[in-house]
Coordinates of C-alpha atoms in Angstrom, one line a residue:
X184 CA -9.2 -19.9 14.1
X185 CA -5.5 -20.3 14.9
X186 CA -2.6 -17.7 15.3
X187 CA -2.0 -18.7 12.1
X188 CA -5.3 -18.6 10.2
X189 CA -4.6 -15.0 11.7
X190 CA -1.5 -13.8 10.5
X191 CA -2.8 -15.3 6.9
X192 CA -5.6 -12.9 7.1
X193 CA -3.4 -10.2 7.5
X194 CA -1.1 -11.7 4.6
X195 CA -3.7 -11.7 2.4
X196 CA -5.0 -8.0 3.1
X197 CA -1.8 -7.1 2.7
X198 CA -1.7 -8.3 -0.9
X199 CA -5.0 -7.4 -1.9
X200 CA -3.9 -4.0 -0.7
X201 CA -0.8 -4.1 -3.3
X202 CA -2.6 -5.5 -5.8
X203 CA -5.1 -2.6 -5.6
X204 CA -2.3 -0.4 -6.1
X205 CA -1.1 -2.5 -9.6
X206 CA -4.5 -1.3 -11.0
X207 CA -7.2 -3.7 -9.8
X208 CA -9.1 -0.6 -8.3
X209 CA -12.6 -2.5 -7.5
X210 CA -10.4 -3.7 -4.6
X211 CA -10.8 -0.3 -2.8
X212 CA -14.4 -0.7 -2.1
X213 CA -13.5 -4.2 -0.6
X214 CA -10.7 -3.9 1.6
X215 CA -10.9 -0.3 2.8
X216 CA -13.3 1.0 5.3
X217 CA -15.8 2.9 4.2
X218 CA -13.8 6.0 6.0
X219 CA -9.9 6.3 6.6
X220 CA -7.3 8.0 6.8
X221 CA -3.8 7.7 4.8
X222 CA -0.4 9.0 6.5
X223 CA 2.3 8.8 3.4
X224 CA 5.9 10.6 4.3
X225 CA 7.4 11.5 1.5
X226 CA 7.8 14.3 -0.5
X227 CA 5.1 14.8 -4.0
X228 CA 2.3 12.8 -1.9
X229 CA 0.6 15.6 -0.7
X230 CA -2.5 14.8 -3.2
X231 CA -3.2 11.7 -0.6
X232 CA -3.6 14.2 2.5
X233 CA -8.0 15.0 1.7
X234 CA -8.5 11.0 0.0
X235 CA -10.8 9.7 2.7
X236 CA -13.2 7.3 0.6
X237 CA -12.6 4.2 -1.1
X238 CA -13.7 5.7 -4.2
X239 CA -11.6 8.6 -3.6
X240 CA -8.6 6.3 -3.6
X241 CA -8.8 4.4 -6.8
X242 CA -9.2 7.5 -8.7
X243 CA -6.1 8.7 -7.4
X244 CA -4.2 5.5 -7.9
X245 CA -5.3 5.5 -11.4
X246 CA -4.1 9.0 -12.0
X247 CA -0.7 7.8 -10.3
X248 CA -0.5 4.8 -13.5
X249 CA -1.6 7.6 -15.8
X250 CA 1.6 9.8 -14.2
X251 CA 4.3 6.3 -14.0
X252 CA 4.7 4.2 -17.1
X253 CA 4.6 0.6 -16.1
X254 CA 3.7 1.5 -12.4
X255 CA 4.2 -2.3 -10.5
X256 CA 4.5 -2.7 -6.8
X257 CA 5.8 -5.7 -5.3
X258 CA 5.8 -7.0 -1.5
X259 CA 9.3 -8.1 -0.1
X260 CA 10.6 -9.0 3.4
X261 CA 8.4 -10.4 5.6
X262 CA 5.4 -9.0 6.7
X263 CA 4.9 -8.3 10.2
X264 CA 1.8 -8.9 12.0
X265 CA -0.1 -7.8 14.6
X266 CA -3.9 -9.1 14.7
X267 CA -6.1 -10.5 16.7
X268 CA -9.5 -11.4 16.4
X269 CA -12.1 -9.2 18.0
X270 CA -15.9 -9.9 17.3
X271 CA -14.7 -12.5 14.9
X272 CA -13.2 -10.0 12.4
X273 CA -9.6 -9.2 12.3
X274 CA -8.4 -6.1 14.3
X275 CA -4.6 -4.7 14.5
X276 CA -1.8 -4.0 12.4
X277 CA 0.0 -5.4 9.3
X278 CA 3.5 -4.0 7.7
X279 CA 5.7 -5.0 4.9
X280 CA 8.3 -4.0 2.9
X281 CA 7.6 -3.3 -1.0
X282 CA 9.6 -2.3 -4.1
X283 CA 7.9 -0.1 -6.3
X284 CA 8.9 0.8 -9.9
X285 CA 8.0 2.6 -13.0
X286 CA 9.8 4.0 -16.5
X287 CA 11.3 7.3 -16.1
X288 CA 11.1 10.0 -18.7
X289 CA 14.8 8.6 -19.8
X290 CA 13.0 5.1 -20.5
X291 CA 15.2 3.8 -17.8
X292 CA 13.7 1.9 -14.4
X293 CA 12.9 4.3 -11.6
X294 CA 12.8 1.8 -8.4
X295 CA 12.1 3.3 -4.8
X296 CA 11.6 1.0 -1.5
X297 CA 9.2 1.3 1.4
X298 CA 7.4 0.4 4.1
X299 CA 3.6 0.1 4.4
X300 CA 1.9 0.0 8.0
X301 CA -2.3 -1.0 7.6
X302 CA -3.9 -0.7 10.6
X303 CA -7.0 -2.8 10.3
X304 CA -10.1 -2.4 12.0
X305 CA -13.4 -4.8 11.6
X306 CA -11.5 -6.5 8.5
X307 CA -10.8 -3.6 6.7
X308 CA -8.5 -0.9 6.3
X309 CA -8.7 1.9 8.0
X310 CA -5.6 3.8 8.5
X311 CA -2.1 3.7 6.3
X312 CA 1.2 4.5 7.1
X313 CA 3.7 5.0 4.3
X314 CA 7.0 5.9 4.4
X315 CA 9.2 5.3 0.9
X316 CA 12.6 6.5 -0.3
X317 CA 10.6 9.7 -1.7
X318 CA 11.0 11.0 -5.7
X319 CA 15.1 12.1 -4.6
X320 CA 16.1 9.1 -2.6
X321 CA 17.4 5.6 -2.9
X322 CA 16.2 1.7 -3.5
X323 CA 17.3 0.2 0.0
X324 CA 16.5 -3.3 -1.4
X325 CA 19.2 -4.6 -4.1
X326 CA 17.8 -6.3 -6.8
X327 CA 19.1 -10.0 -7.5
X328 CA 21.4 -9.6 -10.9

């Protein structure tokens, strides 16, 4: 498998780990590890500090849609990654910018940016990193008019 075929894998996991967070929540038990640990840094995410499990996870992403009318997250930039290969299954890191956005209680767009950083460990994920614009900040992306 290539450099390549590598940084594909890490693509891909990437996605799979947005995706999970648009509501397809079976994802959790594929792509995370079967223990991990999340790091978010922003205000209001304090919930995340004790979510451990897999299972754990997709509950609190579906309460999250419950909370955030028309939750969607969506990559952007270019991902950056770091993996290598090690006993045949990918190990490192993978980060990427994403926009996320949801209807406010005014019915207007709520958009926040940040940064995810997966660290991957026999395939799956087992340590996040997220850092975001917080409930009070600012979308650092501008979206195309």
């Amino acid at each position: 498998m290539g450099d390549n075929d590598v940084r594909r894998l890490g693509i891909d996991l990437y996605d799979r780990w947005t995706a999970m967070w648009n509501g397809d929540l079976d994802l959790a038990e594929k792509i995370m590890a079967p223990e991990f640990v999340l790091r978010y840094a922003q205000a209001g995410t304090e919930a995340f500090d004790d979510v451990r499990t897999p299972r754990q996870l997709a509950d609190i992403i579906a309460v999250w849609h419950r909370e955030r009318r028309g939750l969607r997250f969506v990559a952007e930039g270019a991902a950056v990654v770091d993996l290598a290969l090690v006993d045949g299954t990918p190990t490192g890191l993978v980060a990427r910018p994403y926009l996320a956005s949801f209807t406010g209680e005014d019915a207007r767009t709520v958009s926040r940016s940040g940064t995810d950083t997966l660290r991957i460990t026999d395939g799956s994920i087992s340590e996040v990193w997220s850092v975001s614009s917080g409930s009070a900040g600012r979308t650092f992306y501008r979206q195309a008019v």
